[in-house]
Short mmCIF file of C-alpha atoms and ligand atoms in Angstrom, two decimals:
data_model
loop_
_atom_site.label_atom_id
_atom_site.label_comp_id
_atom_site.label_asym_id
_atom_site.label_seq_id
_atom_site.Cartn_x
_atom_site.Cartn_y
_atom_site.Cartn_z
CA MET A 1 -82.21 -105.91 -1.53
CA PHE A 2 -84.67 -103.03 -1.92
CA TYR A 3 -82.35 -100.07 -1.36
CA GLU A 4 -83.72 -96.57 -1.80
CA GLY A 5 -81.48 -93.54 -2.33
CA THR A 6 -77.80 -93.47 -1.43
CA ILE A 7 -76.80 -96.10 1.09
CA ILE A 8 -74.06 -94.87 3.39
CA ARG A 9 -72.23 -97.07 5.86
CA PRO A 10 -69.08 -96.73 7.97
CA PRO A 11 -65.92 -98.15 6.34
CA SER A 12 -65.68 -100.82 9.05
CA GLU A 13 -69.09 -102.19 7.98
CA ALA A 14 -67.83 -103.05 4.49
CA ASP A 15 -68.44 -106.77 5.08
CA SER A 16 -71.78 -106.40 6.83
CA ILE A 17 -75.24 -107.15 5.55
CA ILE A 18 -76.68 -103.67 5.04
CA LEU A 19 -80.35 -103.63 6.01
CA GLN A 20 -82.05 -100.34 5.22
CA VAL A 21 -84.64 -99.93 7.96
CA THR A 22 -85.24 -96.20 7.52
CA VAL A 23 -84.94 -93.93 4.49
CA GLY A 24 -83.01 -90.70 5.02
CA CYS A 25 -82.15 -88.92 8.25
CA SER A 26 -84.62 -87.60 10.82
CA HIS A 27 -82.48 -84.49 11.37
CA ASN A 28 -81.31 -83.80 7.82
CA ARG A 29 -80.27 -80.22 8.56
CA CYS A 30 -76.48 -80.36 8.85
CA THR A 31 -75.15 -77.76 6.41
CA PHE A 32 -72.26 -79.93 5.20
CA CYS A 33 -74.21 -83.15 4.67
CA GLY A 34 -75.67 -83.90 1.27
CA ALA A 35 -76.38 -87.56 1.90
CA TYR A 36 -80.14 -87.31 2.21
CA LYS A 37 -81.01 -83.85 0.92
CA GLY A 38 -84.50 -83.78 -0.56
CA ILE A 39 -85.41 -87.13 0.98
CA GLN A 40 -88.31 -87.23 3.42
CA PHE A 41 -87.34 -89.33 6.43
CA ARG A 42 -89.51 -92.39 6.92
CA ILE A 43 -89.50 -95.92 8.21
CA LYS A 44 -88.97 -98.44 5.44
CA GLU A 45 -92.11 -100.30 4.44
CA ALA A 46 -92.48 -103.49 6.51
CA HIS A 47 -93.00 -105.79 3.52
CA LEU A 48 -89.79 -104.51 1.88
CA LEU A 49 -87.82 -105.07 5.05
CA GLU A 50 -89.27 -108.57 5.36
CA ALA A 51 -88.18 -109.26 1.79
CA ASP A 52 -84.67 -107.92 2.48
CA ILE A 53 -84.29 -110.15 5.53
CA ALA A 54 -85.55 -113.13 3.51
CA PHE A 55 -82.98 -112.29 0.80
CA ALA A 56 -80.20 -112.10 3.41
CA ALA A 57 -81.34 -115.41 4.91
CA ARG A 58 -80.86 -117.00 1.52
CA TYR A 59 -77.82 -115.25 0.08
CA CYS A 60 -75.84 -113.67 2.94
CA THR A 61 -75.11 -116.69 5.09
CA ARG A 62 -71.38 -115.93 5.28
CA GLN A 63 -71.78 -112.40 6.62
CA LYS A 64 -71.73 -112.34 10.39
CA ARG A 65 -72.70 -108.71 10.93
CA VAL A 66 -75.70 -106.55 10.12
CA PHE A 67 -75.60 -102.78 9.75
CA LEU A 68 -78.93 -100.96 10.10
CA ALA A 69 -79.12 -98.01 7.66
CA ASP A 70 -79.91 -95.09 6.94
CA GLY A 71 -78.78 -91.97 8.77
CA ASP A 72 -79.98 -92.70 12.29
CA ALA A 73 -81.90 -95.98 12.50
CA LEU A 74 -81.66 -95.81 16.29
CA ILE A 75 -84.33 -93.10 16.26
CA LEU A 76 -86.98 -95.74 15.45
CA PRO A 77 -89.56 -96.25 18.18
CA GLN A 78 -88.31 -98.90 20.60
CA ARG A 79 -91.06 -101.40 19.84
CA LYS A 80 -90.37 -101.19 16.11
CA LEU A 81 -86.62 -101.51 16.59
CA ILE A 82 -87.00 -104.48 18.91
CA SER A 83 -89.23 -106.23 16.41
CA ILE A 84 -86.65 -105.67 13.62
CA VAL A 85 -83.76 -106.90 15.74
CA LYS A 86 -85.76 -109.98 16.85
CA ASN A 87 -86.61 -110.65 13.21
CA ILE A 88 -82.88 -110.52 12.35
CA ARG A 89 -81.99 -112.86 15.20
CA HIS A 90 -84.70 -115.30 14.22
CA ASN A 91 -84.03 -115.38 10.48
CA LEU A 92 -80.27 -114.75 10.44
CA PRO A 93 -79.16 -116.76 13.51
CA TRP A 94 -75.50 -116.77 12.37
CA VAL A 95 -75.28 -112.97 12.70
CA LYS A 96 -73.04 -112.08 15.63
CA ARG A 97 -73.17 -108.30 15.64
CA ILE A 98 -75.71 -105.58 14.86
CA SER A 99 -74.60 -101.97 14.39
CA THR A 100 -76.25 -98.68 13.51
CA TYR A 101 -75.73 -94.95 13.22
CA GLY A 102 -77.17 -93.18 16.22
CA ASN A 103 -77.18 -89.42 16.73
CA ALA A 104 -77.33 -87.83 20.18
CA LYS A 105 -81.08 -87.21 19.88
CA ALA A 106 -81.73 -90.87 19.11
CA ILE A 107 -79.58 -92.01 22.03
CA ARG A 108 -81.34 -89.51 24.30
CA SER A 109 -84.70 -90.88 23.21
CA LYS A 110 -83.85 -94.30 24.65
CA SER A 111 -83.93 -95.05 28.34
CA MET A 112 -81.09 -97.07 29.83
CA SER A 113 -83.34 -100.12 30.06
CA GLU A 114 -84.29 -99.73 26.39
CA LEU A 115 -80.63 -99.53 25.38
CA ASN A 116 -79.93 -102.57 27.54
CA GLU A 117 -82.78 -104.43 25.89
CA LEU A 118 -81.25 -103.69 22.47
CA LYS A 119 -77.82 -104.73 23.66
CA ASP A 120 -79.18 -108.03 24.97
CA LEU A 121 -80.65 -108.68 21.53
CA GLY A 122 -77.30 -108.09 19.82
CA LEU A 123 -76.91 -104.35 19.18
CA ASP A 124 -73.27 -103.93 20.03
CA ARG A 125 -72.00 -100.91 18.09
CA ILE A 126 -73.25 -97.35 17.59
CA TYR A 127 -71.62 -94.88 15.20
CA MET A 128 -72.15 -91.28 16.23
CA GLY A 129 -71.21 -88.08 14.41
CA LEU A 130 -69.72 -85.44 16.71
CA GLU A 131 -68.20 -83.46 13.82
CA SER A 132 -66.86 -80.77 16.18
CA GLY A 133 -66.51 -80.26 19.90
CA HIS A 134 -66.80 -76.48 19.50
CA ASP A 135 -70.29 -75.13 20.21
CA ASP A 136 -69.99 -72.23 17.75
CA VAL A 137 -69.15 -74.68 14.98
CA LEU A 138 -72.00 -77.02 15.96
CA LEU A 139 -74.41 -74.09 15.89
CA THR A 140 -73.17 -72.84 12.52
CA ILE A 141 -73.42 -76.25 10.88
CA LYS A 142 -76.89 -76.80 12.38
CA LYS A 143 -75.96 -80.04 14.08
CA GLY A 144 -78.81 -79.51 16.52
CA GLU A 145 -76.64 -80.50 19.49
CA THR A 146 -74.09 -78.98 21.84
CA ALA A 147 -70.80 -80.48 22.94
CA GLN A 148 -72.38 -81.18 26.33
CA SER A 149 -75.40 -82.99 24.85
CA MET A 150 -73.07 -85.17 22.80
CA VAL A 151 -70.98 -86.00 25.87
CA GLU A 152 -74.14 -86.99 27.76
CA ALA A 153 -75.37 -89.20 24.93
CA ALA A 154 -71.98 -90.89 24.64
CA GLY A 155 -71.99 -91.49 28.39
CA LYS A 156 -75.21 -93.51 28.12
CA VAL A 157 -73.73 -95.73 25.42
CA SER A 158 -70.51 -96.30 27.32
CA GLU A 159 -72.34 -97.01 30.57
CA ILE A 160 -73.97 -100.10 29.12
CA ASP A 161 -70.78 -101.10 27.31
CA ILE A 162 -71.97 -100.80 23.73
CA PHE A 163 -69.02 -100.09 21.43
CA LEU A 164 -69.09 -96.39 20.54
CA SER A 165 -67.42 -95.06 17.42
CA VAL A 166 -67.33 -91.28 16.96
CA THR A 167 -66.71 -89.38 13.74
CA VAL A 168 -65.21 -85.89 13.60
CA LEU A 169 -64.71 -83.62 10.62
CA LEU A 170 -61.42 -81.86 9.90
CA GLY A 171 -61.96 -78.47 8.29
CA ILE A 172 -65.53 -77.95 9.48
CA GLY A 173 -64.51 -74.92 11.57
CA GLY A 174 -63.17 -73.21 8.46
CA VAL A 175 -59.95 -71.21 8.55
CA ASP A 176 -61.31 -68.86 11.21
CA LEU A 177 -62.05 -71.51 13.85
CA SER A 178 -59.59 -74.16 12.71
CA ASP A 179 -57.38 -74.29 15.83
CA ARG A 180 -60.22 -73.86 18.29
CA HIS A 181 -62.32 -76.49 16.52
CA ALA A 182 -59.45 -79.00 16.66
CA GLU A 183 -58.63 -78.34 20.30
CA ALA A 184 -62.25 -78.42 21.47
CA THR A 185 -62.93 -81.57 19.46
CA GLY A 186 -60.01 -83.39 21.05
CA ARG A 187 -61.15 -82.26 24.48
CA VAL A 188 -64.78 -83.32 23.92
CA LEU A 189 -63.71 -86.66 22.47
CA SER A 190 -61.75 -87.24 25.67
CA LEU A 191 -64.95 -86.67 27.66
CA MET A 192 -67.02 -88.89 25.36
CA ALA A 193 -64.48 -91.71 25.70
CA PRO A 194 -65.41 -93.68 22.56
CA ARG A 195 -63.63 -96.91 21.74
CA GLN A 196 -62.96 -95.72 18.20
CA ILE A 197 -62.48 -92.29 16.59
CA ALA A 198 -62.66 -91.59 12.87
CA ALA A 199 -61.40 -88.22 11.60
CA LEU A 200 -62.67 -87.47 8.11
CA THR A 201 -61.84 -84.36 6.08
CA LEU A 202 -64.58 -82.04 4.91
CA MET A 203 -65.31 -82.23 1.19
CA PRO A 204 -68.02 -79.69 0.29
CA LEU A 205 -70.84 -81.20 -1.75
CA ALA A 206 -72.61 -79.10 -4.37
CA ASN A 207 -76.09 -79.83 -2.96
CA THR A 208 -75.34 -78.44 0.51
CA PRO A 209 -75.77 -75.04 2.18
CA LEU A 210 -72.10 -75.12 3.14
CA TYR A 211 -71.13 -75.27 -0.51
CA ASP A 212 -73.20 -72.14 -1.16
CA GLN A 213 -71.48 -70.41 1.78
CA ILE A 214 -68.10 -71.23 0.24
CA GLN A 215 -69.20 -69.90 -3.15
CA ARG A 216 -70.34 -66.65 -1.51
CA GLY A 217 -67.04 -66.35 0.34
CA ASP A 218 -68.71 -66.76 3.75
CA PHE A 219 -66.72 -69.88 4.66
CA LYS A 220 -63.07 -70.53 3.89
CA LEU A 221 -61.94 -74.13 3.93
CA PRO A 222 -58.41 -74.76 5.27
CA ASP A 223 -56.02 -76.05 2.60
CA ALA A 224 -54.22 -79.39 2.92
CA ARG A 225 -51.52 -77.91 5.16
CA GLY A 226 -54.15 -76.28 7.34
CA ILE A 227 -55.97 -79.60 7.67
CA LEU A 228 -52.77 -81.38 8.68
CA LYS A 229 -52.03 -78.74 11.32
CA GLU A 230 -55.57 -79.18 12.60
CA LEU A 231 -54.96 -82.90 12.83
CA ILE A 232 -51.87 -82.35 15.00
CA ILE A 233 -53.86 -80.15 17.41
CA LEU A 234 -56.67 -82.71 17.50
CA VAL A 235 -54.40 -85.65 18.25
CA GLN A 236 -52.54 -83.67 20.92
CA ALA A 237 -55.82 -82.72 22.60
CA ILE A 238 -57.10 -86.29 22.91
CA SER A 239 -56.20 -87.51 26.36
CA LEU A 240 -57.75 -90.97 26.06
CA ASP A 241 -55.71 -94.09 26.41
CA ARG A 242 -56.26 -97.18 24.26
CA VAL A 243 -58.61 -95.65 21.74
CA GLN A 244 -58.33 -96.67 18.11
CA PHE A 245 -57.80 -93.59 15.95
CA TYR A 246 -58.43 -93.57 12.20
CA ALA A 247 -57.68 -90.74 9.79
CA ASN A 248 -57.41 -93.00 6.78
CA HIS A 249 -60.76 -92.34 5.11
CA ALA A 250 -60.73 -91.62 1.37
CA SER A 251 -61.33 -87.94 2.16
CA ASN A 252 -58.10 -87.58 4.15
CA TYR A 253 -54.92 -86.05 2.70
CA LEU A 254 -52.59 -88.30 4.68
CA PRO A 255 -53.82 -91.78 5.62
CA LEU A 256 -52.99 -92.38 9.28
CA SER A 257 -54.18 -94.69 11.99
CA GLY A 258 -53.02 -95.98 15.31
CA ARG A 259 -53.82 -96.49 18.92
CA LEU A 260 -53.74 -93.48 21.21
CA GLN A 261 -51.77 -92.70 23.27
CA ARG A 262 -49.33 -95.41 22.21
CA ASP A 263 -48.94 -94.16 18.63
CA ARG A 264 -49.47 -90.46 19.20
CA GLU A 265 -45.87 -89.35 18.62
CA LYS A 266 -45.58 -91.58 15.57
CA ILE A 267 -48.76 -90.04 14.08
CA ILE A 268 -47.57 -86.50 14.81
CA GLN A 269 -44.13 -87.22 13.33
CA SER A 270 -45.79 -88.54 10.16
CA ILE A 271 -47.79 -85.32 9.85
CA HIS A 272 -44.67 -83.17 10.38
CA LEU A 273 -42.88 -85.20 7.75
CA ALA A 274 -45.70 -84.54 5.28
CA LEU A 275 -45.73 -80.83 6.18
CA SER A 276 -42.02 -80.61 5.44
CA GLY A 277 -42.51 -82.26 2.05
CA GLY A 278 -40.99 -85.59 3.09
CA ALA A 279 -44.17 -87.60 2.44
CA SER A 280 -46.65 -87.14 -0.36
CA LEU A 281 -50.31 -86.27 0.16
CA VAL A 282 -53.31 -87.83 -1.54
CA PRO A 283 -53.95 -85.68 -4.66
CA GLU A 284 -57.25 -83.77 -4.70
CA ARG A 285 -58.54 -85.82 -7.62
CA MET A 286 -58.06 -89.04 -5.66
CA ARG A 287 -59.95 -87.88 -2.58
CA ALA A 288 -63.54 -89.06 -2.14
CA LEU A 289 -66.33 -89.34 0.37
S1 SF4 B 301 -74.60 -85.50 9.19
FE1 SF4 B 301 -75.83 -87.15 10.07
S2 SF4 B 301 -77.33 -86.10 11.39
FE2 SF4 B 301 -76.49 -84.55 9.99
S3 SF4 B 301 -77.92 -84.52 8.26
FE3 SF4 B 301 -76.27 -85.93 7.70
S4 SF4 B 301 -77.00 -87.96 8.33
FE4 SF4 B 301 -78.28 -86.43 9.37
#
């Protein structure tokens, strides 16, 4: 495969064929994100993509899913995206599921009939980064969206029954907005109604503006206890039923997962146990992105 730069994929796509159809992220301004810093967003060269699909046709016959990378492949013009998806269907006929990252702008750029067209061709999962449901936080981190615009984008995905997975970021409100960030995020997630929620914990990367803010003392990251308290507020604020909730990413201090609301009390009890010293946390040196 002709991969360029760092290839990032959701944990649940670990077994997928990763096809890099774009390089970088069309937004690339989030202050906490160092994934594509310094990389000019572009569509991957057609001949390289052709070669990658040919490679997958030969060597990836046991993998039933394809994940389209990089940061927001859904932003591709519809005609281009349709041609890629048709190419996958034609050359990798055993593939059952196609997934991609899709930010709110990319979702907004597609009409309902365009999303339906993609769904009919096999796109069945979109991963979207909300990060925070608090508008002040979204503004500060330069997400380029508001809580309302994220809710609207999520509504389009849900309306055509494409599986929506939403990621949020514990700690991104800093100490100052910690509680309000957690509460607003739970509330906005409830409005977005994704099928899956992944709560990661902020780990500042040295190549990001947020890291510089921390060094200058302009942003104070909550400590492990602060993050766990944030997690309690977040879980309590989610009013959805039957949503899969994951806080077991390598960045998290306490690996937790379950189905809300069914497992809500169990999750909260586990956090209280850790806060009281009855369960150990992942040591800093073992945490990773
Ligand atoms: S967090 Fe997502 S949208 Fe923001 S810069 Fe990184 S890849 Fe792009």
